[in-house]
PDB file of C-alpha atoms and ligand atoms in Angstrom:
ATOM      1  CA  UNK A 134      31.175   2.108 -42.889  1.00 46.00           C
ATOM      2  CA  UNK A 135      33.143   0.902 -39.966  1.00 50.00           C
ATOM      3  CA  UNK A 136      33.033   4.171 -38.015  1.00 51.00           C
ATOM      4  CA  UNK A 137      29.267   4.292 -38.518  1.00 50.00           C
ATOM      5  CA  UNK A 138      28.888   0.795 -37.131  1.00 47.00           C
ATOM      6  CA  UNK A 139      31.067   1.653 -34.180  1.00 48.00           C
ATOM      7  CA  UNK A 140      29.008   4.737 -33.528  1.00 47.00           C
ATOM      8  CA  UNK A 141      25.865   2.631 -33.550  1.00 45.00           C
ATOM      9  CA  UNK A 142      27.394   0.203 -31.120  1.00 45.00           C
ATOM     10  CA  UNK A 143      28.425   3.003 -28.849  1.00 44.00           C
ATOM     11  CA  UNK A 144      24.906   4.403 -28.873  1.00 41.00           C
ATOM     12  CA  UNK A 145      23.272   1.064 -28.149  1.00 36.00           C
ATOM     13  CA  UNK A 146      22.324   0.485 -24.539  1.00 35.00           C
ATOM     14  CA  UNK A 147      24.835  -1.524 -22.637  1.00 38.00           C
ATOM     15  CA  UNK A 148      23.977  -5.073 -21.724  1.00 40.00           C
ATOM     16  CA  UNK A 149      23.031  -3.888 -18.343  1.00 63.00           C
ATOM     17  CA  UNK A 150      20.644  -0.964 -18.382  1.00 77.00           C
ATOM     18  CA  UNK A 151      20.628  -0.590 -14.611  1.00 90.00           C
ATOM     19  CA  UNK A 152      17.972  -1.400 -12.056  1.00 94.00           C
ATOM     20  CA  UNK A 153      14.336  -0.528 -12.802  1.00 94.00           C
ATOM     21  CA  UNK A 154      13.196   2.661 -11.004  1.00 94.00           C
ATOM     22  CA  UNK A 155      10.512   0.724  -9.148  1.00 95.00           C
ATOM     23  CA  UNK A 156      13.317  -1.321  -7.603  1.00 96.00           C
ATOM     24  CA  UNK A 157      15.912   1.350  -6.911  1.00 95.00           C
ATOM     25  CA  UNK A 158      13.349   3.617  -5.254  1.00 96.00           C
ATOM     26  CA  UNK A 159      12.640   0.930  -2.659  1.00 96.00           C
ATOM     27  CA  UNK A 160      15.873   1.862  -0.893  1.00 96.00           C
ATOM     28  CA  UNK A 161      14.240   5.204  -0.056  1.00 96.00           C
ATOM     29  CA  UNK A 162      11.437   3.546   1.858  1.00 97.00           C
ATOM     30  CA  UNK A 163      12.575   0.076   2.882  1.00 97.00           C
ATOM     31  CA  UNK A 164      15.643  -1.368   4.551  1.00 97.00           C
ATOM     32  CA  UNK A 165      17.770  -3.165   2.003  1.00 97.00           C
ATOM     33  CA  UNK A 166      20.028  -2.771  -0.985  1.00 97.00           C
ATOM     34  CA  UNK A 167      19.663  -3.197  -4.698  1.00 96.00           C
ATOM     35  CA  UNK A 168      21.780  -5.998  -6.077  1.00 95.00           C
ATOM     36  CA  UNK A 169      22.293  -7.753  -9.368  1.00 95.00           C
ATOM     37  CA  UNK A 170      22.925 -11.450  -9.468  1.00 94.00           C
ATOM     38  CA  UNK A 171      24.026 -13.158 -12.664  1.00 92.00           C
ATOM     39  CA  UNK A 172      21.633 -16.037 -12.064  1.00 91.00           C
ATOM     40  CA  UNK A 173      18.617 -14.079 -10.842  1.00 92.00           C
ATOM     41  CA  UNK A 174      18.932 -10.581 -12.272  1.00 93.00           C
ATOM     42  CA  UNK A 175      18.035  -7.498 -10.295  1.00 95.00           C
ATOM     43  CA  UNK A 176      16.698  -7.744  -6.796  1.00 96.00           C
ATOM     44  CA  UNK A 177      16.693  -6.402  -3.269  1.00 96.00           C
ATOM     45  CA  UNK A 178      18.850  -7.807  -0.502  1.00 97.00           C
ATOM     46  CA  UNK A 179      17.353  -7.429   2.939  1.00 95.00           C
ATOM     47  CA  UNK A 180      18.694  -7.970   6.422  1.00 89.00           C
ATOM     48  CA  UNK A 181      20.243 -11.383   6.785  1.00 87.00           C
ATOM     49  CA  UNK A 182      21.164 -11.550   3.126  1.00 92.00           C
ATOM     50  CA  UNK A 183      17.836 -12.723   1.721  1.00 93.00           C
ATOM     51  CA  UNK A 184      17.565 -11.824  -1.945  1.00 95.00           C
ATOM     52  CA  UNK A 185      14.123 -10.893  -3.253  1.00 95.00           C
ATOM     53  CA  UNK A 186      14.114 -10.835  -7.059  1.00 95.00           C
ATOM     54  CA  UNK A 187      12.649  -7.973  -9.039  1.00 95.00           C
ATOM     55  CA  UNK A 188      11.260 -10.485 -11.507  1.00 93.00           C
ATOM     56  CA  UNK A 189      10.829 -14.092 -10.491  1.00 89.00           C
ATOM     57  CA  UNK A 190      12.296 -16.595 -12.921  1.00 77.00           C
ATOM     58  CA  UNK A 191       9.210 -18.752 -12.839  1.00 64.00           C
ATOM     59  CA  UNK A 192       5.766 -18.252 -11.385  1.00 53.00           C
ATOM     60  CA  UNK A 193       6.122 -19.114  -7.747  1.00 48.00           C
ATOM     61  CA  UNK A 194       4.187 -21.752  -5.946  1.00 49.00           C
ATOM     62  CA  UNK A 195       5.344 -20.838  -2.490  1.00 47.00           C
ATOM     63  CA  UNK A 196       3.902 -18.087  -0.363  1.00 47.00           C
ATOM     64  CA  UNK A 197       6.582 -15.912   1.181  1.00 46.00           C
ATOM     65  CA  UNK A 198       4.265 -13.497   2.838  1.00 47.00           C
ATOM     66  CA  UNK A 199       2.465 -11.680   0.087  1.00 46.00           C
ATOM     67  CA  UNK A 200      -0.922 -10.903   1.420  1.00 46.00           C
ATOM     68  CA  UNK A 201      -4.101 -10.089  -0.401  1.00 45.00           C
ATOM     69  CA  UNK A 202      -4.597  -7.211   1.942  1.00 45.00           C
ATOM     70  CA  UNK A 203      -6.263  -5.987   4.998  1.00 47.00           C
ATOM     71  CA  UNK A 204      -9.479  -7.883   5.231  1.00 45.00           C
ATOM     72  CA  UNK A 205      -8.624  -9.542   1.966  1.00 45.00           C
ATOM     73  CA  UNK A 206      -9.950 -12.931   1.086  1.00 43.00           C
ATOM     74  CA  UNK A 207      -7.752 -15.859   1.630  1.00 41.00           C
ATOM     75  CA  UNK A 208      -9.717 -18.047  -0.721  1.00 41.00           C
ATOM     76  CA  UNK A 209      -7.355 -19.852  -3.038  1.00 36.00           C
ATOM     77  CA  UNK A 210      -8.443 -17.968  -6.103  1.00 38.00           C
ATOM     78  CA  UNK A 211      -7.984 -14.652  -4.344  1.00 40.00           C
ATOM     79  CA  UNK A 212      -4.563 -15.036  -2.823  1.00 45.00           C
ATOM     80  CA  UNK A 213      -1.756 -13.613  -4.860  1.00 48.00           C
ATOM     81  CA  UNK A 214       1.206 -15.826  -4.316  1.00 55.00           C
ATOM     82  CA  UNK A 215       4.023 -14.008  -5.946  1.00 52.00           C
ATOM     83  CA  UNK A 216       7.572 -13.592  -4.865  1.00 79.00           C
ATOM     84  CA  UNK A 217       8.850 -10.817  -7.019  1.00 91.00           C
ATOM     85  CA  UNK A 218       9.009  -7.121  -6.351  1.00 95.00           C
ATOM     86  CA  UNK A 219       7.696  -6.150  -9.756  1.00 93.00           C
ATOM     87  CA  UNK A 220       4.325  -7.551  -8.677  1.00 92.00           C
ATOM     88  CA  UNK A 221       3.926  -4.708  -6.182  1.00 93.00           C
ATOM     89  CA  UNK A 222       3.314  -2.446  -9.160  1.00 92.00           C
ATOM     90  CA  UNK A 223       1.390  -4.871 -11.354  1.00 89.00           C
ATOM     91  CA  UNK A 224      -1.938  -3.242 -10.561  1.00 90.00           C
ATOM     92  CA  UNK A 225      -1.459   0.503 -10.905  1.00 91.00           C
ATOM     93  CA  UNK A 226      -2.554   2.642  -8.012  1.00 94.00           C
ATOM     94  CA  UNK A 227      -4.220   5.721  -9.452  1.00 93.00           C
ATOM     95  CA  UNK A 228      -4.587   8.670  -7.113  1.00 95.00           C
ATOM     96  CA  UNK A 229      -6.960  11.513  -7.815  1.00 96.00           C
ATOM     97  CA  UNK A 230     -10.721  11.710  -8.204  1.00 97.00           C
ATOM     98  CA  UNK A 231     -12.640   8.999  -6.386  1.00 96.00           C
ATOM     99  CA  UNK A 232     -13.886   6.440  -8.853  1.00 93.00           C
ATOM    100  CA  UNK A 233     -17.027   4.443  -8.214  1.00 92.00           C
ATOM    101  CA  UNK A 234     -16.006   0.808  -8.695  1.00 91.00           C
ATOM    102  CA  UNK A 235     -18.246  -1.726 -10.306  1.00 87.00           C
ATOM    103  CA  UNK A 236     -17.409  -5.385  -9.799  1.00 80.00           C
ATOM    104  CA  UNK A 237     -19.602  -6.412 -12.721  1.00 80.00           C
ATOM    105  CA  UNK A 238     -17.603  -4.199 -15.063  1.00 77.00           C
ATOM    106  CA  UNK A 239     -15.504  -6.456 -17.260  1.00 66.00           C
ATOM    107  CA  UNK A 240     -12.697  -3.935 -17.018  1.00 69.00           C
ATOM    108  CA  UNK A 241     -12.835  -3.794 -13.247  1.00 70.00           C
ATOM    109  CA  UNK A 242      -9.326  -4.127 -11.942  1.00 70.00           C
ATOM    110  CA  UNK A 243      -7.919  -5.865  -8.981  1.00 80.00           C
ATOM    111  CA  UNK A 244      -7.224  -4.137  -5.691  1.00 89.00           C
ATOM    112  CA  UNK A 245      -4.194  -1.884  -6.242  1.00 93.00           C
ATOM    113  CA  UNK A 246      -1.647  -2.113  -3.456  1.00 92.00           C
ATOM    114  CA  UNK A 247      -2.904  -5.396  -2.111  1.00 89.00           C
ATOM    115  CA  UNK A 248       0.181  -7.237  -3.256  1.00 90.00           C
ATOM    116  CA  UNK A 249       2.549  -6.800  -0.372  1.00 93.00           C
ATOM    117  CA  UNK A 250       5.946  -8.331   0.219  1.00 94.00           C
ATOM    118  CA  UNK A 251       5.735  -8.935   3.938  1.00 94.00           C
ATOM    119  CA  UNK A 252       9.490  -9.454   4.221  1.00 94.00           C
ATOM    120  CA  UNK A 253      10.016  -5.817   3.266  1.00 96.00           C
ATOM    121  CA  UNK A 254       7.759  -4.701   6.106  1.00 97.00           C
ATOM    122  CA  UNK A 255       9.331  -7.081   8.617  1.00 96.00           C
ATOM    123  CA  UNK A 256      12.847  -5.965   7.817  1.00 97.00           C
ATOM    124  CA  UNK A 257      11.930  -2.269   7.776  1.00 98.00           C
ATOM    125  CA  UNK A 258       9.381  -1.826  10.542  1.00 98.00           C
ATOM    126  CA  UNK A 259      10.135  -4.673  12.927  1.00 97.00           C
ATOM    127  CA  UNK A 260      10.222  -8.447  13.063  1.00 96.00           C
ATOM    128  CA  UNK A 261       7.913  -8.897  16.042  1.00 97.00           C
ATOM    129  CA  UNK A 262       5.227  -7.146  18.031  1.00 97.00           C
ATOM    130  CA  UNK A 263       7.870  -5.993  20.501  1.00 98.00           C
ATOM    131  CA  UNK A 264      10.189  -4.628  17.845  1.00 98.00           C
ATOM    132  CA  UNK A 265       7.410  -2.650  16.194  1.00 98.00           C
ATOM    133  CA  UNK A 266       6.063  -1.505  19.552  1.00 98.00           C
ATOM    134  CA  UNK A 267       9.450  -0.068  20.517  1.00 98.00           C
ATOM    135  CA  UNK A 268       9.437   2.083  17.399  1.00 98.00           C
ATOM    136  CA  UNK A 269       5.968   3.558  17.765  1.00 98.00           C
ATOM    137  CA  UNK A 270       5.635   7.321  17.952  1.00 98.00           C
ATOM    138  CA  UNK A 271       2.565   9.264  19.046  1.00 98.00           C
ATOM    139  CA  UNK A 272       0.741  11.306  16.458  1.00 98.00           C
ATOM    140  CA  UNK A 273      -1.929  13.825  17.367  1.00 98.00           C
ATOM    141  CA  UNK A 274      -4.884  13.195  15.118  1.00 98.00           C
ATOM    142  CA  UNK A 275      -7.871  15.484  15.582  1.00 97.00           C
ATOM    143  CA  UNK A 276      -7.938  15.548  19.346  1.00 93.00           C
ATOM    144  CA  UNK A 277      -6.327  12.277  20.354  1.00 96.00           C
ATOM    145  CA  UNK A 278      -2.868  10.787  20.132  1.00 97.00           C
ATOM    146  CA  UNK A 279      -2.404   7.529  18.284  1.00 98.00           C
ATOM    147  CA  UNK A 280       0.576   5.197  18.054  1.00 98.00           C
ATOM    148  CA  UNK A 281       2.153   5.091  14.611  1.00 98.00           C
ATOM    149  CA  UNK A 282       5.472   3.720  13.384  1.00 98.00           C
ATOM    150  CA  UNK A 283       8.240   6.288  13.636  1.00 98.00           C
ATOM    151  CA  UNK A 284       9.009   5.870   9.925  1.00 98.00           C
ATOM    152  CA  UNK A 285       5.434   6.758   8.975  1.00 98.00           C
ATOM    153  CA  UNK A 286       4.647   9.224  11.768  1.00 98.00           C
ATOM    154  CA  UNK A 287       5.893  12.316   9.937  1.00 98.00           C
ATOM    155  CA  UNK A 288       3.859  11.554   6.811  1.00 98.00           C
ATOM    156  CA  UNK A 289       0.776  11.092   9.021  1.00 98.00           C
ATOM    157  CA  UNK A 290       1.472  14.409  10.760  1.00 98.00           C
ATOM    158  CA  UNK A 291       1.651  16.041   7.348  1.00 98.00           C
ATOM    159  CA  UNK A 292      -1.741  14.545   6.486  1.00 98.00           C
ATOM    160  CA  UNK A 293      -3.115  16.205   9.620  1.00 98.00           C
ATOM    161  CA  UNK A 294      -1.459  19.504   8.679  1.00 98.00           C
ATOM    162  CA  UNK A 295      -3.131  19.335   5.268  1.00 98.00           C
ATOM    163  CA  UNK A 296      -6.524  18.535   6.728  1.00 98.00           C
ATOM    164  CA  UNK A 297      -6.687  20.863   9.719  1.00 98.00           C
ATOM    165  CA  UNK A 298      -7.368  24.071   7.770  1.00 98.00           C
ATOM    166  CA  UNK A 299      -9.881  22.242   5.610  1.00 98.00           C
ATOM    167  CA  UNK A 300     -11.735  20.969   8.664  1.00 98.00           C
ATOM    168  CA  UNK A 301     -11.900  24.562   9.920  1.00 97.00           C
ATOM    169  CA  UNK A 302     -13.546  25.577   6.684  1.00 97.00           C
ATOM    170  CA  UNK A 303     -15.698  22.527   6.291  1.00 97.00           C
ATOM    171  CA  UNK A 304     -16.761  21.019   9.642  1.00 97.00           C
ATOM    172  CA  UNK A 305     -18.484  18.163   7.836  1.00 97.00           C
ATOM    173  CA  UNK A 306     -15.074  16.566   7.387  1.00 98.00           C
ATOM    174  CA  UNK A 307     -14.520  16.264  11.112  1.00 97.00           C
ATOM    175  CA  UNK A 308     -16.778  13.285  11.919  1.00 97.00           C
ATOM    176  CA  UNK A 309     -14.749  11.136   9.539  1.00 98.00           C
ATOM    177  CA  UNK A 310     -11.572  12.002  11.424  1.00 98.00           C
ATOM    178  CA  UNK A 311     -12.795  11.403  14.962  1.00 95.00           C
ATOM    179  CA  UNK A 312     -13.927   8.183  16.629  1.00 93.00           C
ATOM    180  CA  UNK A 313     -11.003   6.625  14.827  1.00 94.00           C
ATOM    181  CA  UNK A 314     -11.147   2.878  14.294  1.00 96.00           C
ATOM    182  CA  UNK A 315      -7.493   2.402  15.182  1.00 96.00           C
ATOM    183  CA  UNK A 316      -3.892   2.381  14.100  1.00 98.00           C
ATOM    184  CA  UNK A 317      -1.399  -0.104  15.531  1.00 97.00           C
ATOM    185  CA  UNK A 318      -2.560  -3.559  16.435  1.00 96.00           C
ATOM    186  CA  UNK A 319      -0.487  -6.709  16.127  1.00 96.00           C
ATOM    187  CA  UNK A 320      -2.769  -8.955  14.153  1.00 93.00           C
ATOM    188  CA  UNK A 321      -3.108 -10.955  11.018  1.00 93.00           C
ATOM    189  CA  UNK A 322      -5.394 -10.056   8.186  1.00 89.00           C
ATOM    190  CA  UNK A 323      -8.832 -11.554   8.686  1.00 82.00           C
ATOM    191  CA  UNK A 324      -8.806 -15.151   7.447  1.00 83.00           C
ATOM    192  CA  UNK A 325      -5.205 -14.907   6.359  1.00 86.00           C
ATOM    193  CA  UNK A 326      -1.815 -15.981   7.653  1.00 88.00           C
ATOM    194  CA  UNK A 327      -0.272 -12.663   6.704  1.00 92.00           C
ATOM    195  CA  UNK A 328       0.206  -9.739   9.032  1.00 96.00           C
ATOM    196  CA  UNK A 329      -2.001  -6.721   8.552  1.00 96.00           C
ATOM    197  CA  UNK A 330      -0.306  -3.393   7.851  1.00 97.00           C
ATOM    198  CA  UNK A 331      -1.845  -2.348  11.176  1.00 98.00           C
ATOM    199  CA  UNK A 332       0.632  -4.745  12.791  1.00 98.00           C
ATOM    200  CA  UNK A 333       3.477  -2.558  11.543  1.00 98.00           C
ATOM    201  CA  UNK A 334       1.875   0.664  12.739  1.00 98.00           C
ATOM    202  CA  UNK A 335       1.619   2.071   9.219  1.00 98.00           C
ATOM    203  CA  UNK A 336      -2.166   1.941   8.745  1.00 98.00           C
ATOM    204  CA  UNK A 337      -5.060   3.925  10.152  1.00 98.00           C
ATOM    205  CA  UNK A 338      -8.774   3.214  10.124  1.00 98.00           C
ATOM    206  CA  UNK A 339     -10.944   6.323  10.208  1.00 98.00           C
ATOM    207  CA  UNK A 340     -14.407   6.471  11.776  1.00 97.00           C
ATOM    208  CA  UNK A 341     -15.852   3.001  11.373  1.00 97.00           C
ATOM    209  CA  UNK A 342     -19.429   4.307  11.514  1.00 97.00           C
ATOM    210  CA  UNK A 343     -18.838   6.280   8.338  1.00 97.00           C
ATOM    211  CA  UNK A 344     -17.144   3.486   6.452  1.00 97.00           C
ATOM    212  CA  UNK A 345     -18.072   0.819   3.972  1.00 97.00           C
ATOM    213  CA  UNK A 346     -16.338  -2.525   4.063  1.00 96.00           C
ATOM    214  CA  UNK A 347     -16.909  -5.409   1.717  1.00 93.00           C
ATOM    215  CA  UNK A 348     -16.913  -7.968   4.516  1.00 92.00           C
ATOM    216  CA  UNK A 349     -20.017  -6.351   5.983  1.00 95.00           C
ATOM    217  CA  UNK A 350     -21.977  -7.461   2.948  1.00 93.00           C
ATOM    218  CA  UNK A 351     -24.066 -10.571   3.179  1.00 92.00           C
ATOM    219  CA  UNK A 352     -22.041 -13.651   2.336  1.00 88.00           C
ATOM    220  CA  UNK A 353     -22.133 -14.616  -1.318  1.00 87.00           C
ATOM    221  CA  UNK A 354     -23.496 -11.277  -2.485  1.00 89.00           C
ATOM    222  CA  UNK A 355     -21.720  -9.647  -5.395  1.00 89.00           C
ATOM    223  CA  UNK A 356     -19.391  -6.853  -4.317  1.00 90.00           C
ATOM    224  CA  UNK A 357     -21.218  -3.560  -4.003  1.00 92.00           C
ATOM    225  CA  UNK A 358     -18.694  -0.758  -3.695  1.00 94.00           C
ATOM    226  CA  UNK A 359     -19.920   2.209  -1.745  1.00 95.00           C
ATOM    227  CA  UNK A 360     -18.266   5.182  -0.091  1.00 97.00           C
ATOM    228  CA  UNK A 361     -18.920   8.282   1.967  1.00 97.00           C
ATOM    229  CA  UNK A 362     -15.327   9.359   2.668  1.00 98.00           C
ATOM    230  CA  UNK A 363     -14.869  12.808   1.113  1.00 98.00           C
ATOM    231  CA  UNK A 364     -12.422  13.526  -1.669  1.00 98.00           C
ATOM    232  CA  UNK A 365     -10.495  16.042   0.449  1.00 98.00           C
ATOM    233  CA  UNK A 366      -9.544  13.366   2.967  1.00 98.00           C
ATOM    234  CA  UNK A 367      -8.465  10.895   0.307  1.00 98.00           C
ATOM    235  CA  UNK A 368      -6.391  13.597  -1.397  1.00 98.00           C
ATOM    236  CA  UNK A 369      -4.593  14.552   1.809  1.00 98.00           C
ATOM    237  CA  UNK A 370      -3.560  10.971   2.538  1.00 98.00           C
ATOM    238  CA  UNK A 371      -2.536  10.140  -1.008  1.00 98.00           C
ATOM    239  CA  UNK A 372      -0.430  13.293  -1.199  1.00 97.00           C
ATOM    240  CA  UNK A 373       1.652  11.926   1.683  1.00 98.00           C
ATOM    241  CA  UNK A 374       2.138   8.405   0.404  1.00 97.00           C
ATOM    242  CA  UNK A 375      -0.886   6.621   1.830  1.00 98.00           C
ATOM    243  CA  UNK A 376      -3.038   4.386  -0.315  1.00 98.00           C
ATOM    244  CA  UNK A 377      -6.760   4.169   0.319  1.00 98.00           C
ATOM    245  CA  UNK A 378      -8.872   1.027   0.707  1.00 97.00           C
ATOM    246  CA  UNK A 379     -11.668   2.783  -1.168  1.00 97.00           C
ATOM    247  CA  UNK A 380      -9.801   2.081  -4.392  1.00 96.00           C
ATOM    248  CA  UNK A 381     -10.238  -1.635  -3.942  1.00 94.00           C
ATOM    249  CA  UNK A 382     -13.000  -3.717  -5.383  1.00 92.00           C
ATOM    250  CA  UNK A 383     -12.779  -5.403  -1.992  1.00 92.00           C
ATOM    251  CA  UNK A 384     -13.402  -1.974  -0.551  1.00 94.00           C
ATOM    252  CA  UNK A 385     -12.424  -0.884   2.947  1.00 96.00           C
ATOM    253  CA  UNK A 386     -13.094   2.845   2.924  1.00 98.00           C
ATOM    254  CA  UNK A 387     -11.916   3.566   6.489  1.00 98.00           C
ATOM    255  CA  UNK A 388      -8.461   2.164   5.710  1.00 98.00           C
ATOM    256  CA  UNK A 389      -5.357   4.124   4.747  1.00 98.00           C
ATOM    257  CA  UNK A 390      -1.886   2.606   4.731  1.00 98.00           C
ATOM    258  CA  UNK A 391       1.550   4.075   4.160  1.00 98.00           C
ATOM    259  CA  UNK A 392       2.786   2.678   0.844  1.00 98.00           C
ATOM    260  CA  UNK A 393       4.933   5.442  -0.571  1.00 97.00           C
ATOM    261  CA  UNK A 394       6.370   3.224  -3.299  1.00 97.00           C
ATOM    262  CA  UNK A 395       2.955   3.212  -4.974  1.00 96.00           C
ATOM    263  CA  UNK A 396       2.654   6.990  -5.044  1.00 96.00           C
ATOM    264  CA  UNK A 397       6.197   8.324  -5.232  1.00 94.00           C
ATOM    265  CA  UNK A 398       7.555   9.778  -8.475  1.00 91.00           C
ATOM    266  CA  UNK A 399      10.855   8.119  -7.504  1.00 90.00           C
ATOM    267  CA  UNK A 400       9.320   4.785  -8.397  1.00 92.00           C
ATOM    268  CA  UNK A 401       8.091   6.002 -11.747  1.00 76.00           C
ATOM    269  CA  UNK A 402       8.756   3.389 -14.338  1.00 56.00           C
ATOM    270  CA  UNK A 403       7.658   0.473 -12.231  1.00 44.00           C
ATOM    271  CA  UNK A 404       5.710  -1.978 -14.319  1.00 42.00           C
ATOM    272  CA  UNK A 405       2.374  -0.554 -15.294  1.00 42.00           C
ATOM    273  CA  UNK A 406       2.556   2.378 -12.930  1.00 43.00           C
ATOM    274  CA  UNK A 407       0.288   5.334 -13.297  1.00 44.00           C
ATOM    275  CA  UNK A 408       1.272   8.082 -10.943  1.00 43.00           C
ATOM    276  CA  UNK A 409      -0.320  11.275 -12.092  1.00 43.00           C
ATOM    277  CA  UNK A 410      -3.377  12.206 -10.135  1.00 38.00           C
ATOM    278  CA  UNK A 411      -6.314  12.605 -12.406  1.00 36.00           C
ATOM    279  CA  UNK A 412      -5.014  10.341 -15.140  1.00 35.00           C
ATOM    280  CA  UNK A 413      -8.118   9.177 -16.893  1.00 34.00           C
ATOM    281  CA  UNK A 414      -8.959   5.750 -18.124  1.00 32.00           C
ATOM    282  CA  UNK A 415      -6.688   3.989 -15.684  1.00 32.00           C
ATOM    283  CA  UNK A 416      -9.558   1.919 -14.506  1.00 29.00           C
TER     284      UNK A 416
HETATM  285 ZN1  LIG B 278      -7.479  -0.963   8.300  1.00 69.36          ZN
END
């Protein structure tokens, strides 16, 4: 009997199963280190020694810079005041076929990717306008050069490389990719105290004239998702780690932002993540 019991014990997972993949993969994309603290569990230590827990011990009441997103509401009921990293993945981001969103659908989900831990961006991309500015590269994007953060410039260039041959074949794609709304601008999210991802030089707005944006609706109207951005463009961005604002109930279809943690297989296993393009029923 005893050997059998010992064998069972040996096979059982150790007390510490290691950091969750959604946490350990952050070191690939963000400046910091994975740490375990006896009192707080797993977390991420960023510049200056600040520890951000993977899972907060109690629901937080303090805002540490999690924003509801570019153009997101800052109404009390909309803001997502969370201080743990696990929350980044709480709403799965599902790449693949464009899904028409219906706000009246009881199963309609929140805006995936709109939980952002601003401290991660500050420590990785720059703490001030000047710091970010000094790290901007130029990326040629369908005729013009745009400033983009050096850490996200290569992924954006790869998006262009994916799209160029497709634009040759299908010129109807081109108008979406010209008259670009913008990339880097040091600003806060509309009606929010949090910085926009545009402030870090990791977001791009395509042609505004071809976009739909929930804030352009009449005030008080129920959300009416709409989109003209073609699938091929969405696919090219998502393949390189950019999430699309067209997957938000609070839609912003011109907006793409570099959030590789939400699309990378390295992060597989993050709470509630769905990574495979084309996975059905995710929403
Ligand atoms: Zn934008």
